[in-house]
Amino acid sequence: MNTNVIKINKNECIACQIEWSLSFRPLVAYLKRRLKTEETIKKEFYRFLLEKIEKEGALAKNLMVEDLAQYKETLELIFTILTPLMANEKELYWALSTPVPDQIFFSTDLLYNFIQKNVEEHGKAGGEYQKKKEKDQIKFIYNVILKRYYNYSALTDNEMRFAYNNPETGLTQYYNVNVDTQFVDITYHKKELPVLNFEQFSGFVNDERGLELLNEVLPLNDFKFDGFTVISITDVTLQHAIDGIRESLVNHNYQTEAYEHVIQTLRTLGGNADIEFGLLPLITVNGKPVLDVDDGSSILINAGRHFGIDHSVFYEQLELYKNNPQPIFFNKITDEQIEKRPFMEAIRKSGIQSYSILPVFYNGELVGMLEIYSKKEVLIDDMLLSRLHSAMPLLGQLFQYRIEEFDTKMDEVLMDKFTALQPSVQWKFNEQVWEFIKKNKGNKNAQDIETVTFKNLYPLFGAIDIRNSTIERNQALKEDLKIQLDKLSASLIALKKSIKLDLIDKILHSCKNWMQRTDGFISSSEEDSLNEFLELEVYPVLKHVEKNHPTTKEIVSEYFESINPETGEAFENRRTLEASMQFINASVGEYLESAQEELQKTFPFYFAKFRTDGVEYDIYIGQEIAPDIPFDMLFLKNMRLWQLQSMAEIARLANRLVDKMEKPLLTTQLIFIHSNPIDISFRNDERRFDVEGTYNIRYEVIKKRIDKVKIKDKDERLTQPGKIAMIYYNTFEANEYMAYISYLQEQGFLMLDVEMLDLEELQGVSGLKALRVGVNYDAEKQVM
């Protein structure tokens, strides 16, 4: 034990904030109380210490710290009763100090040496440090007073944490300092304590003005401290390190800066300045690991970048590790280890002698790796692993947040640059997004994202059209316009009976002319002219009449109600037609979506559905859609058979819907057969795929022109209700589909009325042929 005096505070005025005296009087009172209640053998020990203090009369008075060295034996007895019996003083940070902790007069050697180093280091500190220390001392004093007199302890507690740079290890260690004031008596010089409103002092921990207000109410010179304090210090480095990682999680700080903080925390946790750490979250694109090259926290990534190791080497090793995540220890990197794991060559070139990897899990899933490395040969032992064990769940959470952040960023760029995509092609967009993020991270002049292209895909096109939809729309429009003009005419005649206005006669005359014109075909331009007549001539007059002649309000209101698009009778035919068309399209669309989702299980393909007056769809299938799955032409043949069967199912579905529609409508079914592969690219501006190249564009042109194609030398449309039309160029295409037709005829889907037809020439397109076959509406539905 050490009796040398240590002056804690450089500033002499810190201890002058309050009157105090050093004495053992509170301890004597404590021992006397214990003698009355203690029933164990401790009672004799307390009596012995009390008698010794009383025998040494000087100890019962006010003491000077310089005089206490001569009473070392008594101080050792005090140490014995105030510390656990089994405590080893060589491992204990413990001391006795003045009632306002300013001078330590008795301490363990461990604490003496520790404090002496810190006093020397902090003695070099500037005025700001001393000001903070003085403020902390005042807080401490007020905390003791408020706790003792008001049972209030909101300012601070008696436990303070500070950092210590260990010169031997080069690492920062953290300690909690506890000051026990149970042997301090407080005297208040005035008669009555003031009543305090503690809501005023709730924020005083960091509010200097608050301490000033408190000093106005409770001046420190009104109090006196008598006795001594007991100081104990606890090493909380491990807990501080864990708290640091937890703080990063709570604050969602998992960027590179936070990683540096966590790595420094891990170094502290490891307790060895020769050991470094790296963090490598398992970032994946399309389920395959990738290296975030801008994340400088991993020695693996840094070494590979600096020494030109191909990323494919790392990807391969990461994929292997992902499938078998086990701790790996290289306490010394050898040529044999490099031969087995080529990426270790870059590690060794970085000057690393020892390298280890620990898998990090989150909810049982691998989310990353913790790298442990050193430029010296070090042994990763059980003690180090046990110190790191408590941090591993927090690292798992940290890595999971980083992965979620990366995935969110990918989705944001994907939605911004492209659109919501099908899983069959999204993998390639993910790769493009990943390349875009790598190239543009931190780049103010961001480059445009590259075009996503798929080459050598086989296209399938299908169209389900509502028969004579244009004629049906025109007919519905004519019928509704007739109702509207009849209603307008009747309203004008009724108005003439109520008011005298020559302009009404003029409008009535124009109305009758329009009634005659709408008896025949009405073109778009005529419809526009009629709307112009109504908007500019009719409605202003009606509104004027309604406003100035209240007796006409009912007549005018009834007319305007009749032309309400949602409920009026002048739109009833168009609403009925639209409802029937939507009914068919929704049913067909639902069938196609369900069918194609099931078909995706055989081989992934791109499927795009478009709404016209009916439903059209594009399908693209080929090796580039799914590079990891070997493509075979059998998948294309299966797709073509499915397309033909699905068209038969759709025709039968539409036929069953006829009786459920207010306006009965029929559908036609068309397939365009194109055997040569084409290339498609995603047009970022229009958010859709389009064909690439002159030859491929020809395919798109033909698609747009065949919907109304006629049979050669006949005035007959190829597409007919109850039939499936298949347009092709080459005989071998017809032969392939004839086999499918024959099979579906045997299955009862198709009729035995196959036609082989030549088609009329279209603008820029000649030589087209077609197969046409009837759909068997009466057969029971079968599933392939």
PDB file of C-alpha atoms in Angstrom, residues 698 701-702 705-706 708-714 716 727 729 757-769:
ATOM      1  CA  ARG A 698     -38.817  -5.704 -89.423  1.00  0.00           C
ATOM      2  CA  VAL A 701     -43.227  -3.740 -88.148  1.00  0.00           C
ATOM      3  CA  ILE A 702     -44.949  -6.978 -89.209  1.00  0.00           C
ATOM      4  CA  ARG A 705     -49.596  -4.554 -89.512  1.00  0.00           C
ATOM      5  CA  ILE A 706     -51.048  -8.045 -89.350  1.00  0.00           C
ATOM      6  CA  LYS A 708     -56.358  -6.617 -89.907  1.00  0.00           C
ATOM      7  CA  VAL A 709     -54.650  -8.567 -92.716  1.00  0.00           C
ATOM      8  CA  LYS A 710     -56.922 -10.216 -95.298  1.00  0.00           C
ATOM      9  CA  ILE A 711     -56.733 -13.502 -97.175  1.00  0.00           C
ATOM     10  CA  LYS A 712     -55.195 -13.114-100.625  1.00  0.00           C
ATOM     11  CA  ASP A 713     -57.734 -12.407-103.379  1.00  0.00           C
ATOM     12  CA  LYS A 714     -60.594 -12.352-100.855  1.00  0.00           C
ATOM     13  CA  GLU A 716     -62.130 -11.663 -95.768  1.00  0.00           C
ATOM     14  CA  ILE A 727     -49.095 -16.213 -89.455  1.00  0.00           C
ATOM     15  CA  TYR A 729     -43.069 -17.117 -93.359  1.00  0.00           C
ATOM     16  CA  LEU A 757     -53.880 -19.622 -96.548  1.00  0.00           C
ATOM     17  CA  ASP A 758     -51.899 -17.058 -98.512  1.00  0.00           C
ATOM     18  CA  LEU A 759     -52.212 -13.480 -97.261  1.00  0.00           C
ATOM     19  CA  GLU A 760     -52.461 -10.185 -99.073  1.00  0.00           C
ATOM     20  CA  GLU A 761     -49.399  -8.007 -99.383  1.00  0.00           C
ATOM     21  CA  LEU A 762     -49.002  -5.347 -96.742  1.00  0.00           C
ATOM     22  CA  GLN A 763     -47.020  -2.157 -96.972  1.00  0.00           C
ATOM     23  CA  GLY A 764     -43.415  -3.313 -97.191  1.00  0.00           C
ATOM     24  CA  VAL A 765     -44.372  -6.897 -96.293  1.00  0.00           C
ATOM     25  CA  SER A 766     -45.057  -9.736 -98.712  1.00  0.00           C
ATOM     26  CA  GLY A 767     -45.003 -13.523 -98.734  1.00  0.00           C
ATOM     27  CA  LEU A 768     -46.904 -14.038 -95.510  1.00  0.00           C
ATOM     28  CA  LYS A 769     -48.899 -17.224 -95.068  1.00  0.00           C
TER      29      LYS A 769
END
